[in-house]
Amino acid sequence: MCCLELLCCCLGPKACGICCPGDNINAKSSITTRFMYIAFLVFVVIVSSILLAPSIGTAVEHSFLCKLNIDLPEATIIPESATLPGGPTFTTTVLPDNVTVYDESAVCRIIFGYTSVYRICMGTASFFFVMMLMMLCVFSSRDPRAYIQNGFWCIKWTIVIAIVIAFFFIPRHGLVFSQVSLVIGMIGAFIFIILQVVFLIDFAHNWAESWLDKQKETENNLWYVALLIPTIIFYLIALVGIILLFVFFVRPGGCGLNIFFLCSIFILSVAVSIIAILPPVQNAQPTSGLLQASIVALYTTYLTYSALSNEPYGEGYDCPLSSSNSTVGQVSNAFGKDTNEVVSSVIGILVMLVTVVYACVYLSNNKQLQKLRGNHKDESEGFTVLCCDQCCPDATEAQEIDDKDTDTDVKESKMKVTDDETEHVTYSYSFFHFMMVISILFVMMQLTNWYNPGIAESDRFQNTWASVWIKMSSAWLCFVVYLWTLLAPLILRNRDFGYGAD
């Protein structure tokens, strides 16, 4: 029976579960489906990270993949047997007529991983984008499209792999593919960063609300202390981070732009912290406080660190801690990045994974989406399903599925996964896939450190000011979003935002 269930899951419309002893252990299809899709995301992260290893570039440097995927500009390609100044590392030579000469195999060895990450992530994001469009206005598992959402896993994995392979065979046309991927990735990553802070704020509100409720139930003031400890820790980490950024990214008598970035983040962190504890805000939102403000301060400090790490080096600008725009062979470590970039990428990926799991399992719930939009409703009032940016009315929410029918289904089929969406979907399918699209684009930008994967006029990966301003703009916008969550209940008094209001 277990093998039959797995076959229906992999090749048919049934949702996947875990084969466990006993018939009383059941999982909800809405939960197992989301975790299966998250497995897609984790797989992309792992494969992309592996491809950044230099040994992969060495293994394929003489293969046809290099000719397909390395975007070299108009330049002279020297034979592999030729000797260039600089030894075996990737070097270029500028001839007297200003023609740049490249060692093609060395170029492939160095940057194959970066271009591969772009193609893998763009291919996977394309799959989820199509799924997002297909799942618009799905209201229950009775919709035929729900079978595609919850089943056919082997087929979907095969389709994803086929799309990724197809992206590897897209021929280069100058730097067109790289530049288009870079722009799409930056836009998607920017949207993800903004949504990420919304999710972090919501998480902090729920955290504070949960512990304050426990304090009321137990009348034990230790719960206040428990909330105070992480708040202090977050503020201390943010403060130490700002100080270290001043130490490593500011020179005496220079780096005015970096000083502006750091001062603005510090001032805004102090400002929102003060606003969060003002009596009018506290009266409107009892759960609002310094915990949320400390998380925002810490997250924006990280965004600032990531932005400063991406600053271009050269042309009279020498403020970055280390030049990630220097010759690749001189600054790269085991993964082709300097330590500063590795730290930034690892932190970003870890925060992203936690955020995606939280968003996909909790915030893609329709009730939570309405709360974030300021249209919170109690469960007894029914619900709506997000569809094409409109609220489409559906039937009143059923409190439970008929016990007799459910027991019959379990006894007859002995399925380990129960369909909890026969009356209505428990989360927005389209929003879920939208989250997956921008998450993968964020992964793409983080793993490549927001590099321009093309090589133009030099032997350097190109950091761009665009990535710096996108990250700093997103950091400032994070404060705007958080400030709105504080002031919205005061401005829109007829709406229930669901954050701890009595």
XYZ file of C-alpha atoms in Angstrom:
502
model
C 0.000 0.000 0.000
C 2.842 2.398 0.840
C 4.476 1.822 -2.548
C 1.147 2.384 -4.285
C 0.689 5.669 -2.429
C 4.181 6.789 -3.400
C 3.465 5.897 -7.027
C 0.259 7.963 -6.952
C 2.199 10.815 -5.399
C 5.062 10.757 -7.890
C 3.156 10.073 -11.094
C -0.421 10.906 -10.167
C -2.474 13.688 -8.584
C -2.185 12.520 -4.965
C -0.320 14.603 -2.393
C 2.831 13.133 -0.880
C 3.149 11.895 2.662
C 5.460 9.801 4.791
C 4.959 6.070 5.124
C 4.632 5.535 8.863
C 3.502 2.458 10.818
C -0.112 2.667 11.899
C -3.177 4.112 10.255
C -3.754 6.973 12.701
C -0.821 9.114 11.572
C -2.010 11.521 8.903
C -0.636 14.717 7.407
C -2.469 17.566 5.740
C -1.941 17.811 2.004
C -1.580 21.607 2.177
C 1.413 21.263 4.520
C 3.166 18.390 2.740
C 2.768 20.123 -0.622
C 4.465 23.293 0.590
C 7.364 21.389 2.070
C 7.816 19.499 -1.178
C 8.136 22.807 -3.019
C 10.541 24.099 -0.380
C 12.623 21.001 -1.168
C 12.898 22.411 -4.708
C 14.340 25.613 -3.265
C 16.804 23.814 -1.002
C 17.899 21.656 -3.940
C 18.569 24.773 -6.032
C 20.631 26.310 -3.212
C 22.715 23.150 -2.763
C 23.372 22.562 -6.464
C 24.164 26.221 -7.104
C 26.570 26.319 -4.166
C 28.357 23.200 -5.408
C 28.766 24.682 -8.890
C 30.631 27.648 -7.393
C 33.464 25.349 -6.300
C 36.632 25.832 -8.425
C 36.911 22.075 -9.005
C 33.707 22.182 -11.061
C 35.115 24.919 -13.274
C 38.309 22.929 -13.721
C 36.333 19.831 -14.717
C 34.391 21.593 -17.466
C 36.919 24.170 -18.670
C 37.585 22.205 -21.875
C 33.965 21.176 -22.511
C 31.374 22.606 -24.878
C 29.543 24.087 -21.880
C 32.157 26.804 -21.664
C 31.590 27.938 -25.229
C 27.832 28.044 -24.608
C 27.798 29.763 -21.238
C 30.777 32.096 -20.939
C 29.893 35.558 -22.158
C 33.140 36.945 -23.540
C 33.028 40.313 -25.261
C 34.577 41.052 -28.601
C 38.207 40.182 -27.968
C 41.046 38.005 -29.121
C 41.015 34.476 -27.682
C 44.502 33.091 -27.194
C 45.343 29.397 -27.546
C 45.301 27.394 -24.322
C 48.981 26.525 -24.787
C 50.020 30.160 -24.927
C 51.779 31.707 -21.974
C 50.570 34.955 -20.508
C 52.075 37.095 -17.758
C 50.708 36.168 -14.371
C 51.092 32.406 -14.475
C 48.244 29.903 -14.416
C 45.657 32.238 -12.863
C 43.148 34.012 -15.047
C 44.880 36.909 -16.742
C 44.357 39.189 -19.673
C 46.735 41.085 -21.869
C 45.965 44.374 -23.575
C 47.739 44.576 -26.917
C 49.072 47.857 -28.319
C 45.920 48.289 -30.425
C 43.801 48.093 -27.245
C 42.510 44.602 -28.008
C 42.018 42.572 -24.827
C 43.282 38.993 -25.003
C 41.658 36.265 -22.905
C 42.729 32.779 -21.923
C 39.354 31.169 -22.636
C 39.826 28.004 -20.583
C 41.009 30.015 -17.593
C 38.006 32.307 -17.904
C 35.705 29.296 -17.880
C 37.439 27.806 -14.869
C 36.921 31.001 -12.899
C 33.413 32.142 -13.784
C 31.610 28.997 -14.957
C 30.042 28.636 -11.517
C 28.583 32.126 -11.604
C 27.023 31.761 -15.034
C 25.721 28.313 -14.057
C 23.998 29.761 -10.998
C 22.294 32.311 -13.232
C 21.020 29.644 -15.615
C 19.878 27.217 -12.911
C 18.038 29.884 -10.945
C 16.494 31.523 -14.004
C 15.260 28.137 -15.228
C 13.748 27.195 -11.865
C 12.210 30.646 -11.419
C 10.605 30.291 -14.854
C 8.936 27.056 -13.735
C 7.470 28.654 -10.619
C 6.388 31.715 -12.594
C 4.356 29.485 -14.914
C 2.921 27.688 -11.877
C 1.963 31.056 -10.376
C -0.033 31.948 -13.492
C -1.629 28.501 -13.691
C -2.832 28.600 -10.085
C -4.637 31.943 -10.225
C -8.133 31.751 -8.705
C -7.939 28.168 -7.436
C -10.497 27.999 -4.610
C -10.474 24.350 -3.531
C -8.874 21.002 -4.233
C -11.870 20.178 -6.420
C -10.383 22.449 -9.079
C -8.520 20.247 -11.603
C -5.506 22.558 -11.330
C -5.184 21.606 -7.659
C -4.122 18.130 -8.777
C -1.153 19.708 -10.545
C -0.363 21.732 -7.426
C -0.461 18.793 -5.021
C 0.678 15.837 -7.125
C 2.665 14.633 -10.136
C 5.927 15.272 -8.260
C 8.217 13.147 -10.414
C 6.830 14.800 -13.510
C 7.337 18.267 -12.038
C 10.904 17.470 -10.982
C 11.568 16.176 -14.489
C 10.138 19.355 -16.005
C 12.295 21.555 -13.757
C 15.446 19.619 -14.651
C 14.559 19.779 -18.353
C 14.023 23.548 -18.174
C 17.348 24.053 -16.401
C 19.168 21.933 -18.983
C 17.477 23.931 -21.744
C 18.722 27.162 -20.154
C 22.277 25.813 -20.312
C 21.884 25.457 -24.066
C 20.730 29.018 -24.616
C 23.570 30.389 -26.757
C 25.312 33.530 -25.691
C 24.533 36.684 -27.612
C 27.172 39.048 -26.355
C 26.112 39.858 -22.810
C 22.359 39.898 -23.433
C 21.413 36.839 -21.359
C 23.646 37.880 -18.481
C 22.398 41.452 -18.414
C 18.730 40.460 -18.643
C 19.216 37.895 -15.864
C 20.978 40.488 -13.728
C 18.138 43.009 -14.084
C 15.425 40.417 -13.402
C 17.392 39.104 -10.436
C 17.829 42.560 -8.925
C 14.122 43.352 -9.250
C 13.074 40.029 -7.737
C 15.617 40.264 -4.919
C 14.483 43.809 -4.109
C 10.853 42.672 -3.818
C 11.904 39.724 -1.670
C 13.891 41.950 0.700
C 10.861 44.181 1.245
C 8.524 41.226 1.812
C 11.134 39.670 4.066
C 11.010 42.595 6.487
C 7.188 42.398 6.472
C 7.431 38.743 7.458
C 10.021 39.510 10.133
C 7.778 42.207 11.601
C 4.807 39.844 11.576
C 6.917 37.146 13.217
C 8.017 39.585 15.928
C 4.407 40.676 16.539
C 3.288 37.059 16.911
C 6.254 36.311 19.155
C 5.488 39.263 21.436
C 1.756 38.536 21.434
C 2.316 34.892 22.358
C 4.589 35.643 25.299
C 2.426 38.521 26.553
C -0.592 36.214 26.495
C 1.356 33.696 28.567
C 2.210 36.438 31.044
C -1.473 37.287 31.394
C -2.407 33.640 31.842
C 0.284 32.840 34.405
C 0.687 36.340 35.903
C 4.406 35.638 35.877
C 6.488 38.718 35.084
C 9.393 36.530 33.974
C 7.773 36.549 30.543
C 8.571 40.267 30.351
C 12.189 39.453 31.140
C 12.141 36.730 28.492
C 11.060 39.317 25.909
C 13.629 41.826 27.118
C 16.621 39.483 26.727
C 16.392 38.912 22.931
C 15.553 42.596 22.467
C 18.771 43.654 24.200
C 20.781 41.047 22.286
C 19.430 42.236 18.914
C 20.163 45.871 19.739
C 23.693 45.045 20.897
C 24.449 43.080 17.733
C 23.086 45.911 15.581
C 25.117 48.525 17.494
C 28.318 46.485 17.314
C 27.654 45.932 13.620
C 27.313 49.665 12.949
C 30.541 50.370 14.853
C 32.447 47.678 12.939
C 31.145 49.023 9.637
C 32.457 52.458 10.595
C 35.827 50.892 11.422
C 36.227 48.839 8.256
C 34.366 50.844 5.618
C 35.244 54.438 6.509
C 38.617 56.097 6.019
C 39.684 59.206 7.941
C 38.865 62.222 5.834
C 36.954 60.269 3.190
C 34.127 57.855 2.392
C 31.390 60.425 2.869
C 28.821 58.219 1.146
C 29.484 55.344 3.536
C 29.218 57.709 6.495
C 25.846 58.868 5.172
C 24.637 55.277 4.784
C 25.677 54.267 8.300
C 24.431 57.422 10.021
C 21.058 57.189 8.294
C 20.571 53.584 9.423
C 21.570 54.423 13.004
C 19.308 57.486 13.195
C 16.335 55.670 11.674
C 16.822 52.739 14.066
C 16.704 55.100 17.042
C 13.700 56.955 15.609
C 11.502 53.897 15.031
C 12.479 52.523 18.450
C 11.216 55.709 20.112
C 8.019 55.755 18.043
C 7.323 52.088 18.875
C 7.010 52.841 22.601
C 4.988 56.062 22.355
C 1.724 55.823 24.360
C -0.627 56.342 21.354
C 1.107 53.542 19.455
C 1.057 51.266 22.507
C -2.661 51.911 23.028
C -3.455 51.069 19.415
C -1.101 48.059 19.358
C -0.468 46.506 22.781
C 2.026 44.041 21.289
C 4.078 46.740 19.611
C 7.393 47.411 21.269
C 11.145 47.301 21.146
C 11.357 43.644 20.103
C 10.070 44.422 16.618
C 12.181 47.579 16.407
C 15.316 45.672 17.411
C 14.725 43.062 14.698
C 14.271 45.797 12.089
C 17.444 47.538 13.304
C 19.414 44.289 13.110
C 18.097 43.366 9.665
C 18.772 46.804 8.171
C 22.273 46.732 9.642
C 22.852 43.484 7.766
C 21.485 45.026 4.562
C 23.885 47.947 4.996
C 26.799 45.559 5.491
C 25.772 43.674 2.368
C 25.503 46.925 0.394
C 28.915 48.190 1.500
C 30.439 44.820 0.628
C 29.199 45.296 -2.938
C 30.664 48.736 -3.528
C 32.812 48.927 -6.672
C 36.488 49.499 -6.103
C 38.655 51.759 -8.206
C 38.218 54.968 -10.156
C 39.311 56.920 -7.101
C 36.980 55.059 -4.728
C 38.793 52.882 -2.191
C 36.422 52.676 0.778
C 35.405 48.987 0.717
C 36.961 46.686 3.285
C 38.425 44.525 0.551
C 38.303 44.877 -3.168
C 35.999 42.235 -4.577
C 36.582 43.937 -7.902
C 40.264 43.112 -7.880
C 41.712 40.506 -10.198
C 39.795 37.318 -9.528
C 42.824 35.131 -9.142
C 44.184 37.347 -6.388
C 41.195 37.735 -4.097
C 39.211 34.543 -4.494
C 39.111 31.879 -1.832
C 37.876 28.310 -2.170
C 34.581 29.513 -3.605
C 35.899 32.306 -5.764
C 34.886 34.991 -3.276
C 36.656 36.918 -0.573
C 35.747 36.224 3.048
C 33.645 39.362 3.280
C 31.404 38.196 0.447
C 31.109 34.654 1.796
C 29.874 35.930 5.170
C 27.325 38.208 3.506
C 26.068 35.431 1.217
C 25.794 32.807 3.969
C 23.875 35.132 6.290
C 21.561 36.139 3.460
C 20.832 32.543 2.434
C 20.150 31.415 6.019
C 17.797 34.332 6.697
C 16.120 33.675 3.355
C 15.479 29.986 4.115
C 13.997 30.771 7.529
C 11.852 33.523 6.031
C 10.617 31.345 3.174
C 9.646 28.493 5.484
C 7.805 30.934 7.753
C 6.132 32.701 4.840
C 5.174 29.537 2.981
C 3.865 27.607 5.970
C 2.304 30.461 7.932
C 1.894 33.674 5.988
C 0.559 32.185 2.762
C -2.498 31.374 4.839
C -5.365 33.526 3.560
C -6.187 34.920 6.991
C -2.589 36.011 7.529
C -2.434 37.637 4.101
C -5.511 39.670 4.939
C -3.975 40.711 8.243
C -0.878 42.026 6.490
C -3.129 43.978 4.121
C -5.020 45.510 7.033
C -8.215 43.573 6.356
C -8.109 41.091 9.190
C -11.243 39.069 9.847
C -12.186 36.650 12.519
C -12.566 33.039 11.446
C -16.283 33.150 12.109
C -16.748 35.889 9.513
C -15.635 33.728 6.602
C -12.699 34.367 4.353
C -11.622 35.402 0.909
C -9.125 34.012 -1.536
C -6.575 36.281 -3.154
C -7.144 36.209 -6.893
C -5.836 38.592 -9.530
C -5.353 41.269 -6.830
C -9.060 41.133 -5.981
C -11.027 39.546 -3.168
C -13.150 36.837 -4.722
C -16.010 35.762 -2.427
C -16.183 32.115 -1.597
C -18.409 29.977 0.542
C -18.421 30.372 4.314
C -15.490 28.596 5.915
C -16.334 25.097 7.021
C -15.193 24.454 10.563
C -14.507 20.782 9.955
C -14.952 18.099 7.307
C -17.635 15.563 7.955
C -16.124 13.037 10.389
C -17.995 10.102 8.926
C -16.782 10.742 5.379
C -13.237 11.322 6.568
C -13.153 8.077 8.550
C -14.509 6.183 5.566
C -11.855 7.636 3.277
C -9.070 6.717 5.679
C -10.288 3.182 6.157
C -10.799 2.549 2.472
C -7.658 4.154 1.100
C -5.414 4.056 4.183
C -3.835 7.233 2.838
C -1.356 8.971 5.105
C -2.250 12.387 3.697
C -5.690 13.898 4.206
C -7.127 16.477 1.845
C -7.864 19.530 3.986
C -8.793 21.735 1.029
C -11.965 20.127 -0.301
C -14.047 23.115 0.842
C -11.464 25.856 0.312
C -7.733 26.270 -0.104
C -5.853 26.998 3.111
C -3.292 29.212 1.373
C -3.035 31.198 -1.835
C -1.397 28.968 -4.435
C -0.407 31.882 -6.648
C 1.105 33.906 -3.813
C 3.033 30.834 -2.702
C 4.588 30.397 -6.144
C 5.279 34.129 -6.351
C 7.235 33.766 -3.105
C 9.177 30.888 -4.633
C 10.024 32.959 -7.735
C 11.438 35.918 -5.835
C 13.145 33.607 -3.318
C 15.051 31.873 -6.105
C 15.978 35.212 -7.667
C 17.228 36.334 -4.252
C 19.297 33.138 -4.001
C 20.736 33.845 -7.444
C 21.843 37.337 -6.459
C 23.185 36.259 -3.064
C 25.254 33.350 -4.365
C 26.752 35.479 -7.129
C 27.180 38.386 -4.694
C 25.189 40.629 -7.047
C 28.012 40.423 -9.590
C 27.608 41.380 -13.201
C 28.519 37.963 -14.680
C 29.804 39.439 -17.911
C 33.390 40.516 -18.396
C 33.774 43.905 -19.984
C 37.034 45.705 -20.625
C 38.854 43.981 -17.785
C 39.519 40.705 -16.041
C 37.312 41.558 -13.070
C 33.903 40.581 -11.927
C 31.940 43.778 -11.923
C 30.299 44.976 -8.758
C 27.772 47.610 -9.653
C 26.511 50.700 -7.892
C 23.024 49.528 -8.835
C 23.263 46.654 -6.341
C 24.502 49.039 -3.642
C 21.624 51.455 -4.121
C 19.060 48.653 -4.360
C 20.157 47.261 -0.999
C 20.333 50.650 0.697
C 16.980 51.682 -0.769
C 15.461 48.453 0.492
C 16.948 49.124 3.945
C 15.363 52.576 4.065
C 12.111 51.193 2.717
C 12.152 48.617 5.515
C 11.934 51.484 8.002
C 9.045 52.962 6.023
C 7.203 49.627 6.090
C 7.782 49.203 9.821
C 6.762 52.797 10.499
C 3.549 52.160 8.578
C 2.755 49.128 10.754
C 3.120 51.401 13.789
C 1.070 54.318 12.502
C -1.538 52.539 10.363
C -3.790 51.603 13.335
C -3.786 55.280 14.352
C -4.563 56.523 10.848
C -7.013 53.802 9.750
C -8.978 53.358 12.947
C -11.815 51.461 11.247
C -9.543 48.572 10.308
C -8.411 45.696 12.471
C -4.800 44.813 11.700
C -4.921 41.874 14.078
C -1.748 42.705 15.973
C -2.768 42.156 19.492
C -5.785 44.432 19.504
C -8.387 43.490 22.013
